[in-house]
């Protein structure tokens, strides 16, 4: 009553409004949604921050005042906040998710008992929340029984089909538009129920409705990186050769959803371990459902493994780089399959040379500059190569202008640029003459912008469409009694600078060839399904589902690799930690655009520094509430925290990948960075910090 009395308030939605919104399963389980917890379906509350009401006003101020006037009463129950909390329940991953399997080779317990040296350690990573500068928002507009949603999205076809399910509509009644995305990396990859609430409110009022989450609401009405715990045991002989690797992992999720990242599927392939045994469990607690965040499995699980590798190297008295070299492998320790290419040690050599690693004194606390203790550390970066089905429409005009249309997504990583470059190269026209249209579910479907698959998937489809256009033009150029190319073989012709050119240098301008076709333009629709992919993959794309071929499942393992070296400085008195420089060397197949690639990798490395020293969502264990749900207290690096970041791109040609020759690197750069920082902190201080983030109070009792 008080809310409805506020001038300008148009509507109030609660569970008493009896909305008929259909819940969906989470994306990780084959659905479209971030969470299966559909708000306003009843009075039960699953977690802090769950939506209990929506207030709609004709101005932002009216809606806000109306929301503040609303009073809600609760019957309180004791929640379980996470690990070790009373009431939290543990489930084995293999029991929670049919597709998941723990990885085992040989008898790891026997191998560890027989090892000369054994490392046994526990590592933890905290909850981390997405904080894109662009807030999460949904705008719904109904016209003639159809709704258009304007929302930053990494998956417009998934949003289209998921929202249709929520609202019990035919997917043809829903359009999703997301031409540009201001920060994503998983946070905008799956649908949240708030979008359906905005659409329902707009339908009730028959006018557009825009819903924008506040910064703190982004913590509870969006996904996050779940906290993880890892028990790792490594066994090695005196020569440094690993003989056994055991990895138990635990992840926190909500009561309702069995969200699981299960990153041992990457770590178990990394080195020649000998015997392997992994097991992952999930912990159900009274929290909102976690979700994808840049390199979801690799970042926390590789942190634990790479820290353990550094600790084992110290135990063995080996240089950390040489220890990894001893255990490098060109075949999968699990299946025995070879890698399509693996230049991990070349990355280490290049980065070590640029960093000056040879000057490192391995003794902890031995390197110093006045009051600053200096530490150096390194770690492996990796990410499996993924490619998905894609459909594209390409149009070429006689004037040499091209248009590429695909409902893929540029999340700030440069897909607009790369797609234009690929079409320019394939059609022989200037990049400036290529228009790229993305992010609209009215376009041919592209894959979700996740798994670092976009460049490989989209460019492979573009190449296919452009190949058909080139063939049509070449056939028209030679199938005539006139013209300079008459009678030549179409396969010997190429498109360049708005002309069709033969290997002998003969040429004919595009307008003349188009005249022969009696057309001003050629438009081709093409579908590409990657080798080993789901033959029904494009049809599933139209229904919102992306089916990827991931690097670990291919006939040969396909991974991007990198090596990162970090220098930290720890003040001897205050224990303040600084990172003055970081060097990373990477191989990722064909680099489509060095500038955008370098930018992505640099951003990932900076994010890795943040994971090591800054980012953590603090949780009240008694109330299961997020405490620092704002930019002021959720710490991220600023310019003063990031000094010298050097990115080295090593050349790599891998013919086993895809038509574009691309491995993908969007999620490569931040894998391993936190471990390198932690190892450097140990080298500087003599104290091993296994739980992230590393804070001043962790180092107050350091020996150095």
XYZ file of C-alpha atoms in Angstrom:
704
model
C 0.000 0.000 0.000
C 2.758 2.440 0.911
C 4.592 1.673 -2.315
C 1.553 2.085 -4.532
C 0.918 5.458 -2.893
C 4.250 6.838 -4.140
C 3.619 9.225 -7.066
C 4.801 7.700 -10.319
C 4.688 4.049 -9.193
C 2.968 2.028 -11.925
C 3.027 -1.547 -10.690
C 4.300 -3.833 -7.937
C 5.041 -7.490 -8.604
C 5.397 -10.058 -5.809
C 4.681 -13.781 -5.508
C 1.095 -12.747 -4.695
C 0.850 -11.440 -8.265
C 0.805 -15.124 -9.297
C 3.031 -14.731 -12.333
C 3.112 -17.870 -14.457
C 6.850 -17.863 -15.113
C 8.324 -21.223 -16.093
C 11.680 -22.090 -14.436
C 14.566 -23.502 -16.457
C 17.583 -25.654 -15.708
C 20.987 -24.022 -15.484
C 23.174 -23.716 -18.564
C 25.797 -26.064 -17.134
C 23.085 -28.745 -17.032
C 21.829 -28.180 -20.584
C 19.411 -25.306 -19.949
C 19.697 -21.597 -20.668
C 19.594 -20.090 -17.182
C 22.060 -18.974 -14.546
C 19.850 -20.459 -11.846
C 16.800 -22.661 -11.585
C 15.578 -20.558 -8.650
C 12.721 -18.606 -10.247
C 11.745 -15.641 -8.034
C 8.152 -14.619 -7.275
C 6.843 -18.185 -7.599
C 6.211 -18.511 -3.873
C 7.154 -17.153 -0.440
C 10.231 -19.382 0.056
C 13.607 -17.630 -0.021
C 16.622 -19.637 -1.196
C 19.428 -17.114 -0.617
C 20.321 -13.596 0.397
C 19.414 -11.037 -2.257
C 16.799 -13.154 -4.022
C 14.237 -10.963 -5.810
C 11.057 -10.733 -3.714
C 9.403 -7.790 -5.470
C 9.672 -5.627 -8.563
C 8.539 -2.013 -8.381
C 7.897 -0.247 -11.687
C 7.734 3.533 -11.929
C 7.480 6.062 -14.706
C 10.843 7.468 -13.567
C 13.877 5.913 -11.938
C 13.331 8.084 -8.870
C 9.716 6.949 -8.480
C 10.665 3.295 -8.789
C 13.474 3.687 -6.272
C 11.328 5.545 -3.761
C 8.608 2.941 -4.161
C 11.100 0.120 -3.588
C 12.400 1.812 -0.441
C 8.832 2.148 0.843
C 8.201 -1.579 0.509
C 8.376 -3.595 3.721
C 8.870 -7.358 3.738
C 8.638 -9.605 6.804
C 10.414 -12.944 7.051
C 10.488 -16.042 9.178
C 14.211 -16.542 9.647
C 16.061 -19.855 9.385
C 19.742 -20.574 10.010
C 21.613 -20.698 6.674
C 24.727 -22.603 5.681
C 27.203 -20.203 4.103
C 29.700 -22.607 2.540
C 32.552 -24.937 3.437
C 32.401 -26.496 6.905
C 29.061 -24.842 7.717
C 26.479 -26.863 9.664
C 23.719 -27.869 7.287
C 25.834 -27.798 4.122
C 25.681 -31.063 2.191
C 28.368 -32.751 0.081
C 27.705 -34.667 -3.141
C 30.242 -36.401 -5.389
C 30.462 -34.688 -8.775
C 30.006 -37.982 -10.603
C 26.694 -38.456 -8.773
C 25.529 -34.889 -9.401
C 26.342 -34.697 -13.109
C 26.005 -37.642 -15.461
C 28.589 -36.357 -17.945
C 31.292 -35.940 -15.306
C 33.854 -38.608 -14.529
C 36.811 -38.600 -12.183
C 40.102 -39.311 -13.949
C 42.226 -42.266 -12.920
C 45.305 -43.961 -14.375
C 47.298 -46.597 -12.551
C 47.428 -47.004 -8.779
C 48.111 -43.524 -7.440
C 48.207 -44.545 -3.764
C 50.886 -47.161 -4.412
C 52.833 -44.685 -6.562
C 52.784 -42.048 -3.819
C 53.885 -44.521 -1.158
C 56.846 -45.536 -3.303
C 57.927 -41.991 -4.212
C 61.205 -40.560 -2.907
C 59.548 -37.201 -2.180
C 55.870 -36.480 -1.517
C 54.099 -33.134 -1.311
C 50.788 -33.091 0.568
C 49.057 -29.698 0.698
C 45.647 -27.994 0.723
C 44.886 -24.866 -1.326
C 41.828 -22.621 -1.378
C 40.426 -19.954 -3.679
C 37.668 -17.523 -2.609
C 34.341 -16.485 -4.060
C 34.957 -13.865 -6.735
C 32.269 -11.718 -8.316
C 31.940 -10.197 -11.747
C 32.093 -6.414 -11.571
C 31.832 -5.197 -15.168
C 31.659 -1.426 -15.483
C 28.449 -1.913 -17.497
C 25.749 -2.910 -15.019
C 23.428 -5.842 -15.700
C 20.285 -4.606 -17.422
C 17.231 -5.737 -19.390
C 14.922 -3.619 -21.544
C 11.699 -5.222 -22.791
C 9.502 -3.871 -25.592
C 6.288 -5.593 -26.758
C 4.887 -4.990 -30.251
C 2.076 -7.059 -31.777
C 2.494 -9.953 -29.376
C 6.252 -10.177 -29.800
C 8.865 -9.023 -27.305
C 12.275 -7.554 -28.082
C 14.875 -7.673 -25.322
C 17.828 -5.303 -25.339
C 20.341 -6.817 -22.951
C 24.115 -7.300 -22.881
C 24.478 -10.969 -23.732
C 27.084 -13.533 -24.705
C 24.393 -15.826 -26.073
C 21.464 -14.103 -27.824
C 19.991 -17.343 -29.204
C 20.209 -18.920 -25.764
C 18.487 -15.896 -24.223
C 15.830 -15.978 -26.963
C 14.957 -19.623 -26.377
C 15.318 -19.469 -22.609
C 13.081 -16.428 -22.291
C 10.515 -18.062 -24.562
C 10.437 -20.974 -22.100
C 10.159 -18.644 -19.079
C 7.229 -16.769 -20.658
C 5.644 -19.839 -22.327
C 6.004 -18.278 -25.775
C 7.075 -19.583 -29.143
C 10.744 -18.607 -29.716
C 9.636 -16.755 -32.855
C 7.869 -14.312 -30.527
C 11.172 -13.309 -28.890
C 14.069 -11.262 -30.275
C 17.244 -10.482 -28.318
C 19.578 -7.653 -29.350
C 23.088 -7.195 -27.934
C 25.312 -5.432 -30.443
C 27.898 -4.398 -27.856
C 28.752 -5.778 -24.428
C 30.473 -3.771 -21.730
C 32.242 -6.503 -19.792
C 31.230 -10.148 -19.791
C 33.639 -13.130 -19.431
C 30.864 -15.440 -18.259
C 28.682 -12.983 -16.367
C 26.376 -12.480 -19.368
C 26.530 -15.956 -20.849
C 23.367 -17.403 -19.334
C 19.896 -16.016 -18.704
C 18.767 -14.683 -15.322
C 15.075 -14.728 -14.291
C 15.122 -10.929 -13.936
C 14.851 -10.692 -17.744
C 11.538 -12.551 -17.651
C 10.356 -10.252 -14.850
C 11.135 -7.183 -16.968
C 9.321 -8.721 -19.941
C 6.327 -9.631 -17.799
C 6.151 -6.130 -16.305
C 6.300 -4.604 -19.798
C 3.477 -6.905 -20.946
C 1.306 -5.970 -17.962
C 1.798 -2.237 -18.577
C 1.942 -2.434 -22.388
C 4.890 -0.061 -22.444
C 8.672 -0.549 -22.485
C 10.267 -1.433 -19.144
C 13.958 -1.154 -18.302
C 15.417 -2.995 -15.319
C 18.975 -2.190 -14.226
C 20.569 -3.940 -11.276
C 22.394 -1.806 -8.766
C 26.019 -2.666 -8.112
C 25.209 -4.643 -4.962
C 22.326 -6.478 -6.670
C 24.842 -7.700 -9.241
C 26.370 -9.830 -6.475
C 23.173 -11.711 -5.627
C 21.292 -11.664 -8.931
C 24.105 -12.825 -11.127
C 26.635 -15.609 -11.069
C 30.118 -15.636 -9.572
C 33.205 -17.809 -9.329
C 32.571 -20.374 -6.626
C 35.105 -20.831 -3.862
C 37.119 -24.002 -4.158
C 39.261 -26.231 -1.943
C 41.977 -28.581 -3.210
C 43.904 -31.396 -1.588
C 46.897 -32.191 -3.794
C 49.503 -34.890 -3.356
C 52.459 -35.125 -5.704
C 55.076 -37.853 -5.663
C 58.449 -37.657 -7.387
C 61.725 -39.552 -7.569
C 65.121 -38.014 -6.809
C 65.669 -37.164 -10.468
C 62.572 -34.959 -10.404
C 60.376 -37.311 -12.394
C 56.778 -37.335 -11.172
C 55.308 -40.737 -10.356
C 51.911 -39.841 -8.909
C 49.326 -37.050 -8.797
C 46.227 -37.125 -6.567
C 43.829 -34.178 -6.627
C 40.647 -33.857 -4.597
C 38.555 -30.767 -5.295
C 35.508 -29.236 -3.615
C 33.285 -26.438 -4.951
C 30.434 -24.495 -3.329
C 27.082 -24.214 -5.102
C 23.469 -23.363 -4.235
C 20.952 -25.693 -2.643
C 18.985 -25.980 -5.871
C 21.633 -26.366 -8.566
C 24.491 -28.844 -9.068
C 26.737 -26.266 -10.737
C 30.170 -27.781 -11.304
C 33.317 -26.603 -13.085
C 35.367 -29.762 -12.377
C 38.728 -28.447 -13.472
C 40.713 -31.645 -12.972
C 39.703 -32.364 -16.564
C 42.462 -29.897 -17.496
C 45.007 -30.314 -14.709
C 45.195 -34.097 -15.085
C 46.499 -33.668 -18.654
C 49.252 -31.153 -17.899
C 52.372 -33.186 -17.130
C 53.759 -36.723 -17.284
C 52.402 -37.540 -13.838
C 52.657 -41.312 -13.916
C 49.679 -42.545 -11.876
C 46.723 -40.164 -11.595
C 43.682 -40.095 -9.317
C 41.205 -37.207 -9.137
C 37.912 -36.730 -7.343
C 35.642 -33.668 -7.250
C 32.705 -32.934 -4.929
C 30.206 -30.098 -4.669
C 28.976 -28.493 -1.456
C 25.335 -27.355 -1.427
C 24.846 -24.233 0.678
C 22.297 -21.416 1.038
C 23.812 -19.247 -1.659
C 22.852 -18.062 -5.123
C 24.063 -20.347 -7.896
C 27.630 -19.744 -9.129
C 28.482 -19.763 -12.821
C 31.054 -19.192 -15.500
C 33.910 -16.743 -14.934
C 36.863 -16.389 -17.290
C 38.481 -19.847 -17.642
C 36.036 -21.303 -15.097
C 37.743 -24.636 -14.288
C 41.315 -23.805 -15.201
C 41.822 -20.710 -13.038
C 41.199 -22.268 -9.577
C 42.380 -25.797 -10.333
C 45.550 -24.763 -12.166
C 46.314 -22.363 -9.315
C 46.430 -25.301 -6.929
C 48.438 -27.536 -9.276
C 50.992 -24.870 -10.208
C 51.530 -23.911 -6.573
C 52.089 -27.583 -5.821
C 54.551 -27.861 -8.722
C 56.543 -24.952 -7.299
C 56.508 -26.451 -3.812
C 57.695 -29.807 -5.134
C 60.501 -28.136 -7.083
C 61.652 -26.494 -3.832
C 61.524 -29.841 -2.009
C 63.623 -31.457 -4.747
C 66.089 -28.562 -4.930
C 65.245 -28.029 -8.622
C 64.682 -24.859 -10.580
C 60.886 -24.585 -11.112
C 61.341 -24.234 -14.883
C 63.590 -27.288 -15.104
C 61.206 -29.312 -12.938
C 58.448 -28.619 -15.459
C 60.803 -29.430 -18.319
C 61.602 -32.829 -16.789
C 57.887 -33.589 -16.648
C 56.828 -32.044 -19.933
C 54.983 -34.427 -22.222
C 53.816 -34.608 -25.819
C 51.079 -37.104 -24.974
C 48.153 -37.155 -22.607
C 48.976 -39.005 -19.365
C 45.342 -40.111 -19.117
C 44.494 -41.449 -22.593
C 47.904 -41.596 -24.234
C 46.649 -39.414 -27.095
C 49.243 -37.002 -28.546
C 48.953 -33.234 -28.447
C 48.279 -31.619 -31.831
C 51.022 -29.175 -30.841
C 52.567 -28.244 -27.521
C 55.164 -25.497 -27.227
C 54.977 -25.096 -23.473
C 58.716 -25.238 -22.870
C 59.379 -22.888 -25.784
C 57.079 -20.461 -23.968
C 59.065 -20.951 -20.768
C 62.359 -20.386 -22.565
C 61.178 -17.204 -24.287
C 59.566 -15.731 -21.186
C 62.509 -16.693 -18.957
C 64.948 -14.985 -21.313
C 62.853 -11.807 -21.475
C 62.381 -11.817 -17.711
C 66.035 -12.470 -16.845
C 65.267 -15.651 -14.882
C 68.886 -16.839 -15.072
C 69.859 -14.168 -12.509
C 67.485 -15.601 -9.868
C 68.988 -16.662 -6.530
C 66.741 -19.564 -5.477
C 67.174 -18.996 -1.719
C 64.038 -17.439 -0.153
C 64.654 -13.894 1.038
C 68.031 -13.682 -0.713
C 67.126 -10.943 -3.209
C 66.610 -7.450 -1.839
C 66.468 -3.790 -2.834
C 66.684 -1.644 0.298
C 63.553 -2.274 2.358
C 61.949 -4.321 -0.411
C 62.245 -8.109 -0.514
C 62.267 -9.341 -4.116
C 60.680 -12.584 -5.212
C 60.403 -14.248 -8.602
C 57.915 -16.923 -9.557
C 56.574 -18.669 -12.641
C 53.639 -20.849 -13.653
C 51.992 -22.517 -16.640
C 49.027 -21.047 -18.490
C 46.815 -23.312 -20.569
C 43.373 -23.487 -22.103
C 41.724 -26.173 -24.244
C 40.999 -25.222 -27.841
C 37.275 -25.116 -28.512
C 35.279 -24.760 -31.709
C 31.538 -24.844 -32.253
C 29.078 -24.958 -35.155
C 28.204 -21.584 -36.660
C 26.046 -20.165 -39.434
C 26.820 -16.978 -41.344
C 25.495 -14.858 -44.174
C 28.055 -13.045 -46.343
C 27.227 -10.565 -49.094
C 29.652 -9.126 -51.656
C 28.738 -6.310 -54.056
C 30.220 -5.449 -57.414
C 31.765 -2.305 -55.885
C 33.808 -4.471 -53.500
C 31.745 -3.931 -50.355
C 31.095 -6.919 -48.103
C 28.700 -7.568 -45.259
C 29.013 -10.357 -42.682
C 26.026 -11.293 -40.521
C 26.110 -13.740 -37.609
C 24.531 -13.719 -34.161
C 27.886 -14.094 -32.446
C 29.128 -11.628 -29.850
C 31.934 -9.144 -29.322
C 32.476 -8.901 -25.568
C 35.247 -6.363 -26.031
C 37.704 -8.922 -27.383
C 37.685 -7.695 -30.991
C 35.424 -10.084 -32.921
C 34.061 -7.242 -35.051
C 37.622 -6.522 -36.155
C 38.715 -10.123 -36.631
C 35.585 -11.104 -38.583
C 36.106 -8.120 -40.877
C 39.754 -9.082 -41.378
C 38.831 -12.662 -42.245
C 36.241 -11.584 -44.821
C 38.622 -8.963 -46.209
C 41.371 -11.542 -46.679
C 39.056 -14.154 -48.193
C 37.265 -11.781 -50.586
C 40.180 -9.532 -51.500
C 38.494 -6.304 -50.422
C 39.621 -3.577 -48.043
C 38.856 -4.075 -44.349
C 37.205 -0.655 -44.359
C 34.750 -1.977 -46.956
C 33.541 -4.846 -44.726
C 30.527 -4.318 -42.465
C 30.062 -6.841 -39.665
C 26.723 -7.303 -37.902
C 26.680 -9.262 -34.629
C 24.579 -9.749 -31.537
C 21.022 -10.006 -32.889
C 18.895 -13.167 -32.775
C 17.380 -12.214 -36.148
C 20.773 -13.037 -37.729
C 22.081 -16.549 -38.498
C 23.028 -18.227 -35.214
C 26.513 -18.116 -33.762
C 27.861 -19.899 -30.685
C 27.909 -18.596 -27.146
C 30.858 -16.285 -26.517
C 32.513 -18.689 -24.107
C 35.215 -21.315 -24.099
C 37.425 -19.050 -26.247
C 35.693 -20.470 -29.315
C 34.362 -17.383 -31.088
C 37.266 -16.565 -33.404
C 37.773 -20.155 -34.549
C 34.052 -20.847 -34.967
C 33.068 -17.598 -36.661
C 36.098 -17.318 -38.930
C 35.731 -20.930 -40.087
C 32.116 -20.239 -41.100
C 33.107 -16.998 -42.831
C 35.798 -18.828 -44.801
C 33.213 -21.360 -45.956
C 30.759 -18.710 -47.173
C 33.508 -16.679 -48.838
C 34.797 -19.808 -50.557
C 31.425 -20.277 -52.241
C 31.383 -16.636 -53.348
C 34.914 -16.908 -54.755
C 33.990 -20.079 -56.638
C 30.929 -18.472 -58.226
C 32.935 -15.459 -59.350
C 35.826 -17.561 -60.638
C 33.490 -19.784 -62.628
C 31.795 -16.726 -64.135
C 35.174 -15.213 -65.047
C 36.429 -18.257 -66.974
C 33.161 -19.596 -68.437
C 33.053 -17.084 -71.278
C 34.521 -16.526 -74.689
C 35.440 -12.995 -73.708
C 37.584 -11.402 -71.067
C 41.187 -11.814 -69.974
C 40.480 -14.891 -67.801
C 38.481 -16.894 -70.345
C 39.368 -20.569 -70.394
C 41.556 -20.543 -67.280
C 41.059 -22.945 -64.368
C 38.874 -21.444 -61.615
C 41.128 -22.951 -58.953
C 44.045 -20.862 -60.242
C 42.236 -17.571 -59.588
C 42.152 -15.434 -56.489
C 40.377 -12.285 -55.324
C 42.519 -9.279 -54.470
C 42.084 -5.496 -54.497
C 38.617 -5.732 -56.030
C 39.806 -7.884 -58.915
C 39.986 -11.527 -59.929
C 43.622 -12.338 -60.633
C 45.272 -15.371 -62.212
C 48.585 -16.879 -61.205
C 50.097 -15.357 -64.368
C 49.001 -11.845 -63.395
C 45.977 -11.520 -65.671
C 43.042 -9.817 -63.987
C 39.479 -8.635 -64.381
C 37.697 -6.116 -62.121
C 34.756 -7.301 -60.058
C 32.131 -5.099 -61.784
C 32.835 -6.824 -65.104
C 32.408 -10.285 -63.571
C 29.198 -9.267 -61.816
C 27.855 -7.929 -65.127
C 28.369 -11.396 -66.536
C 26.312 -12.774 -63.646
C 23.667 -10.111 -64.302
C 23.712 -9.188 -60.643
C 25.058 -6.423 -58.438
C 25.706 -8.699 -55.447
C 26.231 -12.277 -54.343
C 24.901 -13.418 -50.991
C 25.718 -16.783 -49.461
C 24.496 -18.481 -46.325
C 26.885 -21.091 -44.944
C 26.892 -23.479 -42.015
C 30.055 -24.916 -40.551
C 30.167 -27.938 -38.276
C 33.687 -28.651 -36.990
C 35.349 -32.000 -37.496
C 34.149 -34.341 -34.783
C 31.285 -31.998 -33.909
C 27.597 -32.716 -33.524
C 26.170 -33.165 -37.031
C 22.952 -31.641 -35.718
C 24.877 -28.729 -34.209
C 23.481 -25.911 -36.354
C 19.882 -26.981 -35.743
C 20.666 -26.983 -32.020
C 22.149 -23.488 -32.409
C 18.798 -22.256 -33.706
C 17.277 -23.695 -30.529
C 19.835 -21.878 -28.370
C 22.279 -24.701 -27.615
C 25.987 -24.506 -28.463
C 27.728 -27.860 -28.909
C 31.490 -27.453 -28.717
C 34.363 -29.700 -29.650
C 36.750 -29.095 -26.762
C 40.469 -29.691 -26.964
C 40.546 -32.472 -24.407
C 37.960 -34.530 -26.312
C 39.459 -34.310 -29.811
C 41.446 -37.171 -31.446
C 44.562 -35.205 -30.526
C 44.658 -32.919 -27.496
C 44.364 -29.290 -28.580
C 45.490 -26.682 -26.091
C 46.823 -23.149 -26.077
C 49.813 -22.741 -23.779
C 51.762 -20.055 -22.033
C 54.374 -19.409 -19.369
C 54.179 -16.463 -16.991
C 56.964 -14.961 -14.872
C 56.261 -12.506 -12.082
C 58.351 -10.275 -9.858
C 56.910 -9.234 -6.537
C 58.282 -6.824 -3.995
C 57.308 -7.229 -0.356
C 58.145 -4.396 2.021
C 60.265 -5.818 4.821
C 58.480 -3.788 7.512
C 54.908 -3.179 6.342
C 54.579 -6.427 4.293
C 52.901 -4.489 1.497
C 53.033 -6.546 -1.730
C 53.682 -4.985 -5.145
C 53.993 -6.502 -8.624
C 56.366 -4.281 -10.613
C 56.569 -6.532 -13.668
C 55.130 -9.621 -15.309
C 56.168 -11.374 -18.528
C 54.102 -13.927 -20.408
C 54.882 -15.911 -23.555
C 52.033 -17.693 -25.342
C 51.267 -19.952 -28.311
C 47.723 -20.121 -29.657
C 47.854 -21.217 -33.271
C 47.282 -18.539 -35.904
C 47.040 -15.092 -34.329
C 44.349 -13.290 -36.322
C 45.133 -9.857 -34.907
C 48.243 -9.344 -32.743
C 46.884 -6.131 -31.242
C 43.619 -7.605 -29.959
C 45.395 -10.829 -28.945
C 47.996 -8.941 -26.930
C 45.258 -6.866 -25.288
C 43.307 -9.968 -24.256
C 46.366 -11.662 -22.798
C 47.456 -8.508 -20.986
C 43.977 -8.144 -19.504
C 44.027 -11.761 -18.399
C 47.400 -11.391 -16.694
C 46.184 -8.303 -14.849
C 43.105 -10.248 -13.775
C 45.458 -12.946 -12.513
C 47.291 -10.405 -10.363
C 43.893 -9.353 -9.015
C 43.045 -12.951 -8.138
C 46.328 -13.335 -6.283
C 46.335 -10.127 -4.262
C 42.987 -8.334 -4.413
C 39.760 -10.107 -5.297
C 37.633 -11.887 -2.712
C 33.963 -11.680 -1.824
C 33.721 -11.644 1.950
C 30.862 -13.745 3.363
C 29.205 -13.420 6.759
C 29.304 -17.081 7.889
C 26.377 -16.649 10.266
C 24.003 -14.991 7.811
C 25.312 -16.283 4.449
C 25.382 -12.704 3.181
C 27.967 -10.950 1.004
C 29.592 -8.172 2.990
C 31.680 -6.226 0.456
C 29.124 -6.036 -2.368
C 30.424 -2.825 -3.913
C 33.378 -1.489 -5.884
C 34.719 0.401 -2.844
C 35.385 -2.772 -0.847
C 35.564 -5.456 -3.527
C 39.179 -4.818 -4.408
C 40.445 -4.760 -7.980
C 43.785 -3.486 -9.317
C 44.171 0.104 -10.435
C 46.919 1.653 -12.551
C 49.248 1.994 -9.564
C 49.047 -1.780 -9.016
C 50.037 -2.694 -12.570
C 53.387 -1.489 -13.831
C 55.186 -3.384 -16.595
C 53.200 -6.097 -18.415
C 55.012 -7.761 -21.312
C 53.245 -10.146 -23.703
C 55.201 -12.333 -26.124
C 53.326 -14.086 -28.955
C 55.238 -17.106 -30.264
C 54.492 -18.283 -33.780
C 52.706 -21.602 -34.073
C 51.172 -23.446 -37.005
C 48.850 -26.278 -36.077
C 47.250 -28.055 -39.034
C 45.105 -30.278 -36.794
C 42.732 -27.553 -35.622
C 40.162 -25.942 -37.931
C 40.036 -24.100 -41.279
C 41.063 -20.853 -39.593
C 44.036 -22.434 -37.776
C 42.989 -20.661 -34.569
C 43.351 -22.082 -31.051
C 41.767 -19.281 -29.038
C 43.296 -17.239 -26.226
C 40.598 -15.152 -24.521
C 40.721 -17.286 -21.371
C 44.395 -18.208 -21.485
C 46.103 -15.206 -19.904
C 44.807 -15.406 -16.330
C 45.426 -19.139 -15.886
C 48.489 -19.647 -13.718
C 49.133 -15.981 -12.913
C 47.988 -16.243 -9.302
C 50.228 -19.267 -8.756
C 53.213 -17.380 -10.168
C 52.504 -14.479 -7.789
C 52.141 -16.817 -4.803
C 55.396 -18.571 -5.682
C 57.140 -15.214 -5.982
C 55.818 -14.188 -2.556
C 57.288 -17.386 -1.109
C 60.618 -16.686 -2.809
C 60.651 -13.172 -1.346
C 59.560 -14.014 2.199
C 60.037 -17.731 2.822
C 56.353 -18.082 3.690
C 54.049 -20.197 1.534
C 50.523 -18.756 1.333
C 48.181 -21.386 -0.060
C 44.849 -19.552 0.333
C 43.974 -16.645 -1.951
C 44.065 -13.702 -1.928
C 47.422 -12.987 -0.288
C 47.055 -10.124 2.185
C 49.414 -8.175 4.425
C 48.295 -10.002 7.560
C 49.233 -13.333 5.946
C 52.856 -12.169 5.820
C 53.325 -10.511 9.192
C 55.165 -13.532 10.575
C 57.219 -14.276 7.466
C 60.809 -15.253 8.135
C 62.500 -12.980 5.598
